Every structure is written in structure tokens, then in C-alpha cells.
mmCIF file of C-alpha atoms in Angstrom:
data_model
loop_
_atom_site.group_PDB
_atom_site.id
_atom_site.type_symbol
_atom_site.label_atom_id
_atom_site.label_comp_id
_atom_site.label_asym_id
_atom_site.label_seq_id
_atom_site.Cartn_x
_atom_site.Cartn_y
_atom_site.Cartn_z
ATOM 1 C CA UNK W 1 98.573 131.234 25.109
ATOM 2 C CA UNK W 2 99.943 129.822 21.853
ATOM 3 C CA UNK W 3 98.559 129.864 18.347
ATOM 4 C CA UNK W 4 98.455 126.461 16.668
ATOM 5 C CA UNK W 5 98.032 126.105 12.912
ATOM 6 C CA UNK W 6 97.135 122.506 12.046
ATOM 7 C CA UNK W 7 97.754 121.345 8.473
ATOM 8 C CA UNK W 8 96.007 118.188 7.332
ATOM 9 C CA UNK W 9 97.385 115.469 5.113
ATOM 10 C CA UNK W 10 96.405 114.025 1.750
ATOM 11 C CA UNK W 11 92.711 113.615 0.896
ATOM 12 C CA UNK W 12 91.703 115.109 4.253
ATOM 13 C CA UNK W 13 90.600 118.586 5.309
ATOM 14 C CA UNK W 14 90.689 120.726 8.410
ATOM 15 C CA UNK W 15 87.758 118.644 9.674
ATOM 16 C CA UNK W 16 90.115 115.806 10.707
ATOM 17 C CA UNK W 17 91.466 117.910 13.595
ATOM 18 C CA UNK W 18 88.101 118.528 15.282
ATOM 19 C CA UNK W 19 88.947 116.689 18.512
ATOM 20 C CA UNK W 20 92.385 118.306 18.757
ATOM 21 C CA UNK W 21 90.998 121.793 18.055
ATOM 22 C CA UNK W 22 88.412 121.453 20.814
ATOM 23 C CA UNK W 23 90.952 120.212 23.371
ATOM 24 C CA UNK W 24 93.526 122.921 22.617
ATOM 25 C CA UNK W 25 90.875 125.622 22.727
ATOM 26 C CA UNK W 26 89.642 124.357 26.101
ATOM 27 C CA UNK W 27 93.182 124.900 27.347
ATOM 28 C CA UNK W 28 92.983 128.526 26.258
ATOM 29 C CA UNK W 29 94.889 128.422 22.972
ATOM 30 C CA UNK W 30 94.044 129.858 19.576
ATOM 31 C CA UNK W 31 93.734 127.109 16.964
ATOM 32 C CA UNK W 32 93.387 127.305 13.192
ATOM 33 C CA UNK W 33 92.784 124.195 11.070
ATOM 34 C CA UNK W 34 92.333 125.409 7.483
ATOM 35 C CA UNK W 35 91.321 123.436 4.434
ATOM 36 C CA UNK W 36 94.091 123.445 1.858
ATOM 37 C CA UNK W 37 93.005 124.566 -1.620
ATOM 38 C CA UNK W 38 90.760 121.957 -3.340
ATOM 39 C CA UNK W 39 90.288 119.942 -0.110
ATOM 40 C CA UNK W 40 87.674 120.030 2.626
ATOM 41 C CA UNK W 41 85.108 122.629 1.600
ATOM 42 C CA UNK W 42 87.556 124.687 -0.471
ATOM 43 C CA UNK W 43 86.352 124.921 -4.068
ATOM 44 C CA UNK W 44 89.667 125.478 -5.863
ATOM 45 C CA UNK W 45 89.759 123.126 -8.887
ATOM 46 C CA UNK W 46 92.068 120.253 -8.012
ATOM 47 C CA UNK W 47 93.746 120.460 -11.421
ATOM 48 C CA UNK W 48 94.938 123.987 -10.566
ATOM 49 C CA UNK W 49 96.712 122.993 -7.346
ATOM 50 C CA UNK W 50 100.483 123.003 -6.870
ATOM 51 C CA UNK W 51 102.683 122.811 -3.793
ATOM 52 C CA UNK W 52 103.116 126.567 -4.110
ATOM 53 C CA UNK W 53 99.311 126.980 -4.013
ATOM 54 C CA UNK W 54 99.199 125.224 -0.658
ATOM 55 C CA UNK W 55 102.282 126.935 0.744
ATOM 56 C CA UNK W 56 101.045 130.400 -0.121
ATOM 57 C CA UNK W 57 97.607 129.662 1.316
ATOM 58 C CA UNK W 58 99.055 128.589 4.671
ATOM 59 C CA UNK W 59 101.650 131.350 4.533
ATOM 60 C CA UNK W 60 98.927 133.998 4.417
ATOM 61 C CA UNK W 61 97.330 132.534 7.537
ATOM 62 C CA UNK W 62 100.626 132.340 9.412
ATOM 63 C CA UNK W 63 101.672 135.851 8.378
ATOM 64 C CA UNK W 64 98.397 137.271 9.701
ATOM 65 C CA UNK W 65 99.048 136.064 13.269
ATOM 66 C CA UNK W 66 100.415 138.495 15.845
ATOM 67 C CA UNK W 67 103.002 136.106 17.282
ATOM 68 C CA UNK W 68 104.956 133.164 15.833
ATOM 69 C CA UNK W 69 102.837 130.014 15.576
ATOM 70 C CA UNK W 70 103.220 126.339 16.365
ATOM 71 C CA UNK W 71 102.856 124.878 12.874
ATOM 72 C CA UNK W 72 101.724 121.249 12.900
ATOM 73 C CA UNK W 73 101.748 119.071 9.793
ATOM 74 C CA UNK W 74 100.208 115.617 9.447
ATOM 75 C CA UNK W 75 101.430 113.189 6.783
ATOM 76 C CA UNK W 76 101.701 115.108 3.476
ATOM 77 C CA UNK W 77 101.108 118.278 5.504
ATOM 78 C CA UNK W 78 104.729 117.991 6.589
ATOM 79 C CA UNK W 79 105.835 119.042 3.114
ATOM 80 C CA UNK W 80 103.664 122.153 3.322
ATOM 81 C CA UNK W 81 104.832 123.242 6.781
ATOM 82 C CA UNK W 82 108.494 122.832 5.793
ATOM 83 C CA UNK W 83 107.999 125.124 2.814
ATOM 84 C CA UNK W 84 106.173 127.699 4.950
ATOM 85 C CA UNK W 85 109.015 127.672 7.487
ATOM 86 C CA UNK W 86 111.513 128.272 4.694
ATOM 87 C CA UNK W 87 109.464 131.216 3.433
ATOM 88 C CA UNK W 88 108.871 132.895 6.815
ATOM 89 C CA UNK W 89 110.968 131.358 9.612
ATOM 90 C CA UNK W 90 110.451 134.407 11.811
ATOM 91 C CA UNK W 91 106.705 133.593 11.977
ATOM 92 C CA UNK W 92 107.101 129.960 13.082
ATOM 93 C CA UNK W 93 107.969 129.249 16.707
ATOM 94 C CA UNK W 94 108.073 125.477 16.211
ATOM 95 C CA UNK W 95 107.369 122.842 13.570
ATOM 96 C CA UNK W 96 105.645 119.630 14.668
ATOM 97 C CA UNK W 97 105.543 116.683 12.256
ATOM 98 C CA UNK W 98 102.834 114.116 13.068
ATOM 99 C CA UNK W 99 103.814 110.914 11.192
ATOM 100 C CA UNK W 100 104.583 113.427 8.467
ATOM 101 C CA UNK W 101 106.913 113.762 5.512
ATOM 102 C CA UNK W 102 110.016 115.519 6.793
ATOM 103 C CA UNK W 103 112.059 115.943 3.634
ATOM 104 C CA UNK W 104 115.552 117.158 2.814
ATOM 105 C CA UNK W 105 116.430 119.961 0.439
ATOM 106 C CA UNK W 106 115.844 118.838 -3.149
ATOM 107 C CA UNK W 107 113.759 115.821 -2.150
ATOM 108 C CA UNK W 108 110.145 115.242 -3.188
ATOM 109 C CA UNK W 109 107.439 113.344 -1.354
ATOM 110 C CA UNK W 110 107.355 110.774 -4.135
ATOM 111 C CA UNK W 111 111.091 110.124 -3.797
ATOM 112 C CA UNK W 112 110.790 109.628 -0.040
ATOM 113 C CA UNK W 113 107.740 107.382 -0.313
ATOM 114 C CA UNK W 114 109.467 105.126 -2.832
ATOM 115 C CA UNK W 115 112.221 104.368 -0.328
ATOM 116 C CA UNK W 116 109.765 102.234 1.650
ATOM 117 C CA UNK W 117 107.612 99.759 -0.273
ATOM 118 C CA UNK W 118 105.504 98.584 2.672
ATOM 119 C CA UNK W 119 102.844 101.312 2.698
ATOM 120 C CA UNK W 120 99.300 99.962 2.314
ATOM 121 C CA UNK W 121 98.656 102.799 -0.137
ATOM 122 C CA UNK W 122 101.029 101.380 -2.747
ATOM 123 C CA UNK W 123 99.061 100.131 -5.723
ATOM 124 C CA UNK W 124 95.771 101.348 -4.288
ATOM 125 C CA UNK W 125 95.529 104.884 -5.640
ATOM 126 C CA UNK W 126 92.940 105.572 -8.343
ATOM 127 C CA UNK W 127 94.059 108.347 -10.725
ATOM 128 C CA UNK W 128 91.613 110.716 -12.355
ATOM 129 C CA UNK W 129 91.097 110.605 -16.123
ATOM 130 C CA UNK W 130 93.418 113.595 -16.573
ATOM 131 C CA UNK W 131 96.027 112.099 -14.196
ATOM 132 C CA UNK W 132 96.104 115.337 -12.176
ATOM 133 C CA UNK W 133 94.525 113.910 -9.010
ATOM 134 C CA UNK W 134 93.896 110.601 -7.305
ATOM 135 C CA UNK W 135 91.675 108.990 -4.708
ATOM 136 C CA UNK W 136 92.277 105.956 -2.470
ATOM 137 C CA UNK W 137 90.467 102.688 -3.087
ATOM 138 C CA UNK W 138 87.592 102.488 -0.624
ATOM 139 C CA UNK W 139 88.446 98.972 0.533
ATOM 140 C CA UNK W 140 91.888 99.989 1.869
ATOM 141 C CA UNK W 141 91.005 103.321 3.492
ATOM 142 C CA UNK W 142 90.483 101.928 6.986
ATOM 143 C CA UNK W 143 93.558 99.728 6.899
ATOM 144 C CA UNK W 144 95.771 102.531 5.632
ATOM 145 C CA UNK W 145 94.549 105.434 7.745
ATOM 146 C CA UNK W 146 92.221 104.429 10.572
ATOM 147 C CA UNK W 147 93.191 101.017 11.948
ATOM 148 C CA UNK W 148 92.720 102.044 15.596
ATOM 149 C CA UNK W 149 89.803 104.453 15.055
ATOM 150 C CA UNK W 150 86.133 104.153 15.965
ATOM 151 C CA UNK W 151 83.537 103.172 13.395
ATOM 152 C CA UNK W 152 81.986 106.631 13.723
ATOM 153 C CA UNK W 153 85.227 108.412 12.878
ATOM 154 C CA UNK W 154 85.876 106.070 9.961
ATOM 155 C CA UNK W 155 82.387 106.768 8.622
ATOM 156 C CA UNK W 156 82.900 110.512 9.019
ATOM 157 C CA UNK W 157 86.221 110.415 7.199
ATOM 158 C CA UNK W 158 84.908 108.204 4.429
ATOM 159 C CA UNK W 159 82.227 110.748 3.648
ATOM 160 C CA UNK W 160 84.644 113.697 3.564
ATOM 161 C CA UNK W 161 87.819 112.493 1.849
ATOM 162 C CA UNK W 162 88.410 114.307 -1.447
ATOM 163 C CA UNK W 163 90.633 113.833 -4.509
ATOM 164 C CA UNK W 164 94.265 114.787 -3.921
ATOM 165 C CA UNK W 165 96.294 116.830 -6.408
ATOM 166 C CA UNK W 166 99.233 114.842 -7.766
ATOM 167 C CA UNK W 167 101.578 117.677 -8.798
ATOM 168 C CA UNK W 168 102.829 118.384 -5.221
ATOM 169 C CA UNK W 169 103.909 114.753 -4.825
ATOM 170 C CA UNK W 170 106.717 115.156 -7.346
ATOM 171 C CA UNK W 171 107.719 118.739 -6.485
ATOM 172 C CA UNK W 172 111.162 118.946 -4.819
ATOM 173 C CA UNK W 173 111.424 121.078 -1.692
ATOM 174 C CA UNK W 174 113.788 124.009 -1.494
ATOM 175 C CA UNK W 175 115.058 124.272 2.086
ATOM 176 C CA UNK W 176 118.064 126.114 3.489
ATOM 177 C CA UNK W 177 119.923 125.782 6.764
ATOM 178 C CA UNK W 178 119.678 129.535 7.277
ATOM 179 C CA UNK W 179 115.865 129.697 7.086
ATOM 180 C CA UNK W 180 114.136 126.324 7.488
ATOM 181 C CA UNK W 181 117.059 125.064 9.545
ATOM 182 C CA UNK W 182 116.695 127.881 12.059
ATOM 183 C CA UNK W 183 113.212 126.756 13.146
ATOM 184 C CA UNK W 184 112.850 124.290 16.009
ATOM 185 C CA UNK W 185 111.228 121.024 15.019
ATOM 186 C CA UNK W 186 109.743 118.010 16.782
ATOM 187 C CA UNK W 187 108.642 114.693 15.281
ATOM 188 C CA UNK W 188 105.724 112.598 16.566
ATOM 189 C CA UNK W 189 106.042 109.063 15.211
ATOM 190 C CA UNK W 190 103.124 106.617 15.106
ATOM 191 C CA UNK W 191 104.168 102.996 15.519
ATOM 192 C CA UNK W 192 101.114 101.342 13.908
ATOM 193 C CA UNK W 193 101.057 103.604 10.865
ATOM 194 C CA UNK W 194 100.409 101.677 7.644
ATOM 195 C CA UNK W 195 100.313 104.700 5.338
ATOM 196 C CA UNK W 196 103.669 106.246 6.296
ATOM 197 C CA UNK W 197 105.347 103.206 7.876
ATOM 198 C CA UNK W 198 107.434 103.638 11.044
ATOM 199 C CA UNK W 199 110.647 102.704 9.243
ATOM 200 C CA UNK W 200 110.101 105.540 6.773
ATOM 201 C CA UNK W 201 109.286 107.966 9.571
ATOM 202 C CA UNK W 202 112.527 107.007 11.309
ATOM 203 C CA UNK W 203 114.533 107.364 8.105
ATOM 204 C CA UNK W 204 113.208 110.894 7.670
ATOM 205 C CA UNK W 205 113.739 112.183 11.216
ATOM 206 C CA UNK W 206 117.211 110.593 11.235
ATOM 207 C CA UNK W 207 118.205 112.281 7.987
ATOM 208 C CA UNK W 208 116.682 115.598 9.094
ATOM 209 C CA UNK W 209 117.223 115.538 12.887
ATOM 210 C CA UNK W 210 114.689 117.035 15.284
ATOM 211 C CA UNK W 211 115.265 118.321 18.784
ATOM 212 C CA UNK W 212 112.880 115.664 20.059
ATOM 213 C CA UNK W 213 111.111 112.535 18.788
ATOM 214 C CA UNK W 214 107.871 111.559 20.549
ATOM 215 C CA UNK W 215 106.346 108.103 20.091
ATOM 216 C CA UNK W 216 102.642 107.232 20.040
ATOM 217 C CA UNK W 217 101.580 103.585 19.715
ATOM 218 C CA UNK W 218 98.769 104.155 17.256
ATOM 219 C CA UNK W 219 97.777 104.344 13.602
ATOM 220 C CA UNK W 220 98.183 107.040 10.952
ATOM 221 C CA UNK W 221 95.395 109.170 12.439
ATOM 222 C CA UNK W 222 96.147 109.996 16.089
ATOM 223 C CA UNK W 223 93.806 112.994 15.849
ATOM 224 C CA UNK W 224 91.013 110.366 15.839
ATOM 225 C CA UNK W 225 92.541 107.347 17.575
ATOM 226 C CA UNK W 226 94.584 109.027 20.335
ATOM 227 C CA UNK W 227 93.536 112.697 20.498
ATOM 228 C CA UNK W 228 94.091 113.111 24.227
ATOM 229 C CA UNK W 229 97.624 111.743 23.996
ATOM 230 C CA UNK W 230 98.396 113.838 20.934
ATOM 231 C CA UNK W 231 97.129 116.998 22.634
ATOM 232 C CA UNK W 232 99.057 116.201 25.802
ATOM 233 C CA UNK W 233 102.279 116.020 23.804
ATOM 234 C CA UNK W 234 101.509 119.244 21.959
ATOM 235 C CA UNK W 235 100.831 121.077 25.205
ATOM 236 C CA UNK W 236 104.034 119.742 26.754
ATOM 237 C CA UNK W 237 106.145 121.385 24.056
ATOM 238 C CA UNK W 238 107.604 124.761 24.920
ATOM 239 C CA UNK W 239 107.506 126.947 21.797
#
């Protein structure tokens, strides 16, 4: 039995993993899909959130587990799982990036995103009055995130997406070969992704090589659009 800790991406919450959680648990595994501070049902004020806030929150969960975990990050969640692995590599058996930001030392999410100008999200974020958070324009949500998903899942997501803190986007990561670099990592690329385009995914896993790259022919949200395939790949990994 493995312990999986599933970290959601921007604007989402732990709710987005519900199909994956159920399938992994049916196979006998322990699965945790927390809400990051200010997202999902967490009530932390979004203006108070930093990358460190998220990293420490996940770090406490990972540290509390008996054995090293399989730490899975989706999209922006990749930044969080990298930082957790740097902080406590001995507690992470494997990192799995699901169409996620896999950054280099000193790089920020914003820097990486600006290297590819084809994301549907570009120009469609709506900042808050204080500029500390942003939402996504409602008319592009499906195209950006859920192109291959059912109407029911799109409706569910649309009702649960929350404002995303902006400070973590521009925060550079601090990663070392001795700590982060000692943790095994796998990348799952999604070929129809319009939020984190395939070319950007490839640029990231080429610059920061993984022991394996797995390809799924779907959109940015395989936890909705291809959950069985995503779970099959997760179970096939040998932490």
C-alpha cells in the first residue's frame, strides 16, 4: 500500500481529485487530497497567501505520514510539490507532475509561463481590486481547463473555482541537486492541454529531466476527462 498526496492546481481545490481518490482507495491505497490555504473550503484570506504558506501546509501533511509518500502535483501544484521535496526529500518516495510546472532553481511560474504565449489563459485573468488575487473569465474556463470533460464535471468545477493568490506566481523556487534532485520524478504530459500547452510541458521536463515521461491524449484536467487512464499510470509506477 502506498500513500498518495494529491496537490491541486490554480483556482481548484482537493475536490477536483474525487474520481482519482475513489479509484486509488478501491485499490487499497491511502489518499490525501487537501485544499491549499484559501482554496476549496479553506478559509485563509487569499491576500495572506504565499508560496511558503502552501509549502508549509503540504509539508505538515507529508511529515505526518509514517512512510514516504507519492506526491502528485497538477498544474501550479507542481511548484508546491517541488518545494516540499526540497524541504523534506526523505519523506517523498516519488514526485509526479501532471501537466504541471516543473521549474528549475531560481525560476518562477510566471517566468516559465511567459516562455509560451499560446496558453488560452493569457489575457483572460481578472485581477482583484487589490491585485493580490485573480479569477479566470467565465467564458474561457471550459476551453482552458475542461475541453474533453463532461458537462456535469464542468458545471461542478464552475461552481467551486476560487480566486487564486498572485504572490506565488512570481516567487522563484529554491531547489538543490542534493535535496530536490535526490527525489525520483515522473512527468505526465497532456497533449490537448490549452492552459499549460504541450510545448511548454516538454520544455520543462527537458530542462529538468524525469526518469519517465508518460503521455495522455487529453486536456488540462485528466482527473475529470481520463481518470481511469491517469490512475492506471499512477498505479504502474513503483515508488
